[in-house]
């Protein structure tokens, strides 16, 4: 029987750098042949530079609700009025073939994936060096975002930081290159465990 792939779930508050780190991991020389990036559904509008079917599957709310009802969704969340979800078939297909999948999720989604695939899933929390730095990053990234949305992101980030100890690993993203190196080391170590 072919060994199943691992699932690496990267989580952390908005502005922690988890999405950028995940992209670098998938494209890195060491991991590009070892990781498959999961593509999520979202009902939010496409941002500048994003590509449909690569960054997200951009779908309408009606289509999302139909997929959820048909149990085609592994986990989902509603964040700032938009739905985000992981296609279950995508994960099942890849881990059955022995491929390792990487996902960027909120803490609730990470916990659900861990419950559903307890032996395959490794959860990694990406933390900012401080809440002050996180606030600066969010405000810089969201210059064109409404003040209320920035406030909501900061409130949620404060709550999320309290749950970082529930993850298998926590990486503090103070220096991007050091955080990336730590993440590579964790992933390579965990993949080596499954190869034994």
CSV table of C-alpha atoms in Angstrom, one decimal, residues 7-191:
chain,number,residue,atom,x,y,z
A,7,UNK,CA,-0.7,17.9,5.1
A,8,UNK,CA,1.1,21.0,6.3
A,9,UNK,CA,-1.3,23.7,7.6
A,10,UNK,CA,0.1,27.1,8.0
A,11,UNK,CA,-2.0,29.5,10.2
A,12,UNK,CA,-1.5,32.8,11.9
A,13,UNK,CA,-3.1,36.2,12.1
A,14,UNK,CA,-3.6,38.5,9.1
A,15,UNK,CA,-0.3,40.3,8.5
A,16,UNK,CA,1.9,37.6,10.1
A,17,UNK,CA,3.4,36.7,6.7
A,18,UNK,CA,1.9,33.2,6.4
A,19,UNK,CA,0.7,33.5,2.8
A,20,UNK,CA,4.0,34.9,1.5
A,21,UNK,CA,6.0,32.3,3.5
A,22,UNK,CA,3.8,29.5,2.1
A,23,UNK,CA,4.3,30.7,-1.5
A,24,UNK,CA,8.1,30.8,-0.9
A,25,UNK,CA,8.0,27.3,0.5
A,26,UNK,CA,6.2,25.9,-2.5
A,27,UNK,CA,8.6,27.6,-4.9
A,28,UNK,CA,11.8,26.9,-3.0
A,29,UNK,CA,14.5,24.7,-4.6
A,30,UNK,CA,14.3,22.3,-1.6
A,31,UNK,CA,10.6,21.8,-1.5
A,32,UNK,CA,9.1,22.5,-5.0
A,33,UNK,CA,9.0,18.8,-5.9
A,34,UNK,CA,7.8,17.8,-2.4
A,35,UNK,CA,4.8,20.1,-1.8
A,36,UNK,CA,1.6,20.8,-3.6
A,37,UNK,CA,-0.2,24.1,-2.8
A,38,UNK,CA,-3.9,23.8,-2.0
A,39,UNK,CA,-6.1,26.3,-3.8
A,40,UNK,CA,-9.1,27.5,-1.8
A,41,UNK,CA,-12.5,28.7,-2.8
A,42,UNK,CA,-13.4,32.3,-1.9
A,43,UNK,CA,-16.4,34.5,-2.5
A,44,UNK,CA,-14.4,37.7,-2.1
A,45,UNK,CA,-13.3,39.8,-5.1
A,46,UNK,CA,-10.0,39.2,-6.8
A,47,UNK,CA,-7.3,41.5,-5.6
A,48,UNK,CA,-4.8,43.1,-8.0
A,49,UNK,CA,-2.2,40.6,-9.2
A,50,UNK,CA,-4.3,37.5,-8.1
A,51,UNK,CA,-5.1,34.8,-10.6
A,52,UNK,CA,-8.2,32.6,-10.7
A,53,UNK,CA,-7.5,28.8,-10.2
A,54,UNK,CA,-4.0,29.7,-8.9
A,55,UNK,CA,-4.3,32.0,-5.9
A,56,UNK,CA,-8.0,31.0,-5.3
A,57,UNK,CA,-11.0,29.6,-7.0
A,58,UNK,CA,-13.1,32.8,-7.1
A,59,UNK,CA,-16.8,31.7,-6.9
A,60,UNK,CA,-20.1,33.3,-6.0
A,61,UNK,CA,-21.9,32.8,-2.7
A,62,UNK,CA,-24.6,30.6,-4.3
A,63,UNK,CA,-22.0,28.2,-5.8
A,64,UNK,CA,-20.2,28.1,-2.4
A,65,UNK,CA,-23.4,27.2,-0.5
A,66,UNK,CA,-24.2,24.4,-3.1
A,67,UNK,CA,-20.7,22.9,-2.7
A,68,UNK,CA,-21.0,23.0,1.1
A,69,UNK,CA,-24.4,21.3,1.0
A,70,UNK,CA,-22.9,18.6,-1.3
A,71,UNK,CA,-20.1,18.0,1.2
A,72,UNK,CA,-17.4,18.9,-1.3
A,73,UNK,CA,-15.8,21.2,1.3
A,74,UNK,CA,-13.4,20.0,3.9
A,75,UNK,CA,-13.4,23.2,6.0
A,76,UNK,CA,-14.7,26.7,5.6
A,77,UNK,CA,-14.9,30.0,7.4
A,78,UNK,CA,-16.6,33.4,6.9
A,79,UNK,CA,-14.2,36.2,7.3
A,80,UNK,CA,-15.1,39.9,7.0
A,81,UNK,CA,-18.3,38.9,5.1
A,82,UNK,CA,-16.6,36.5,2.6
A,83,UNK,CA,-16.5,32.7,2.6
A,84,UNK,CA,-13.2,30.8,2.3
A,85,UNK,CA,-13.1,27.0,1.9
A,86,UNK,CA,-10.8,24.0,1.2
A,87,UNK,CA,-12.0,21.6,-1.6
A,88,UNK,CA,-12.1,18.1,0.1
A,89,UNK,CA,-11.5,16.3,-3.2
A,90,UNK,CA,-8.3,18.1,-3.9
A,91,UNK,CA,-6.8,17.1,-0.5
A,92,UNK,CA,-8.0,13.5,-0.7
A,93,UNK,CA,-6.6,13.0,-4.2
A,94,UNK,CA,-3.1,14.3,-3.4
A,95,UNK,CA,-2.5,12.6,-0.1
A,96,UNK,CA,-3.8,9.2,-1.5
A,97,UNK,CA,-1.1,9.6,-4.2
A,98,UNK,CA,1.5,10.2,-1.6
A,99,UNK,CA,1.9,13.9,-2.3
A,100,UNK,CA,2.4,16.4,0.5
A,101,UNK,CA,-0.1,19.3,0.6
A,102,UNK,CA,0.4,22.8,2.1
A,103,UNK,CA,-2.5,25.0,3.1
A,104,UNK,CA,-2.9,28.5,4.6
A,105,UNK,CA,-5.9,28.5,7.0
A,106,UNK,CA,-7.3,30.2,10.0
A,107,UNK,CA,-7.1,28.4,13.4
A,108,UNK,CA,-10.6,26.9,13.1
A,109,UNK,CA,-9.8,25.5,9.7
A,110,UNK,CA,-6.5,24.1,10.9
A,111,UNK,CA,-8.2,22.3,13.8
A,112,UNK,CA,-10.8,20.8,11.5
A,113,UNK,CA,-8.2,19.5,9.1
A,114,UNK,CA,-6.3,18.0,12.0
A,115,UNK,CA,-9.4,16.3,13.3
A,116,UNK,CA,-10.3,14.9,9.9
A,117,UNK,CA,-6.7,13.8,9.1
A,118,UNK,CA,-5.1,13.3,12.5
A,119,UNK,CA,-2.2,11.2,11.3
A,120,UNK,CA,-1.4,13.2,8.2
A,121,UNK,CA,-1.6,16.8,9.5
A,122,UNK,CA,1.2,19.0,10.9
A,123,UNK,CA,0.0,22.5,12.1
A,124,UNK,CA,2.4,25.4,12.1
A,125,UNK,CA,1.5,28.8,13.5
A,126,UNK,CA,3.3,31.8,12.1
A,127,UNK,CA,3.5,34.6,14.7
A,128,UNK,CA,4.5,38.2,14.3
A,129,UNK,CA,7.3,39.4,16.6
A,130,UNK,CA,4.8,41.6,18.5
A,131,UNK,CA,1.3,42.9,18.3
A,132,UNK,CA,2.6,46.4,17.6
A,133,UNK,CA,4.5,45.1,14.5
A,134,UNK,CA,1.4,43.2,13.5
A,135,UNK,CA,-0.7,46.4,13.7
A,136,UNK,CA,1.9,48.2,11.5
A,137,UNK,CA,1.9,45.5,8.9
A,138,UNK,CA,-1.9,45.3,8.7
A,139,UNK,CA,-2.2,49.1,8.4
A,140,UNK,CA,0.5,49.2,5.7
A,141,UNK,CA,-1.1,46.4,3.7
A,142,UNK,CA,-4.6,47.7,4.1
A,143,UNK,CA,-4.0,51.4,3.2
A,144,UNK,CA,-7.0,51.3,0.9
A,145,UNK,CA,-9.1,49.2,3.3
A,146,UNK,CA,-11.8,50.8,5.4
A,147,UNK,CA,-10.7,51.7,9.0
A,148,UNK,CA,-13.4,49.3,10.4
A,149,UNK,CA,-12.0,46.4,8.5
A,150,UNK,CA,-8.5,47.1,9.8
A,151,UNK,CA,-9.9,47.3,13.3
A,152,UNK,CA,-11.7,44.0,12.9
A,153,UNK,CA,-8.5,42.4,11.6
A,154,UNK,CA,-6.5,43.6,14.7
A,155,UNK,CA,-9.2,42.4,17.1
A,156,UNK,CA,-9.2,39.0,15.5
A,157,UNK,CA,-5.4,38.9,15.4
A,158,UNK,CA,-5.3,39.5,19.2
A,159,UNK,CA,-7.6,36.5,19.8
A,160,UNK,CA,-5.7,34.3,17.4
A,161,UNK,CA,-2.4,34.9,19.1
A,162,UNK,CA,-3.7,33.3,22.3
A,163,UNK,CA,-4.1,29.9,20.5
A,164,UNK,CA,-0.6,29.6,19.0
A,165,UNK,CA,0.4,27.0,21.6
A,166,UNK,CA,-2.3,24.6,20.2
A,167,UNK,CA,-0.2,24.2,17.0
A,168,UNK,CA,2.4,21.5,16.5
A,169,UNK,CA,5.0,24.3,15.8
A,170,UNK,CA,5.2,28.0,16.2
A,171,UNK,CA,7.6,30.1,14.0
A,172,UNK,CA,8.1,33.8,14.8
A,173,UNK,CA,8.4,35.9,11.6
A,174,UNK,CA,10.7,38.7,12.8
A,175,UNK,CA,13.2,38.1,10.0
A,176,UNK,CA,11.6,36.7,6.8
A,177,UNK,CA,14.6,34.6,5.7
A,178,UNK,CA,15.1,33.1,9.1
A,179,UNK,CA,11.4,32.2,9.4
A,180,UNK,CA,11.5,30.6,5.9
A,181,UNK,CA,14.6,28.6,6.9
A,182,UNK,CA,12.9,27.3,10.1
A,183,UNK,CA,9.7,26.4,8.1
A,184,UNK,CA,11.8,24.5,5.5
A,185,UNK,CA,13.5,22.6,8.3
A,186,UNK,CA,10.2,21.6,10.0
A,187,UNK,CA,8.7,20.4,6.7
A,188,UNK,CA,11.7,18.4,5.6
A,189,UNK,CA,11.9,16.8,9.1
A,190,UNK,CA,8.3,15.8,9.0
A,191,UNK,CA,8.5,14.5,5.5
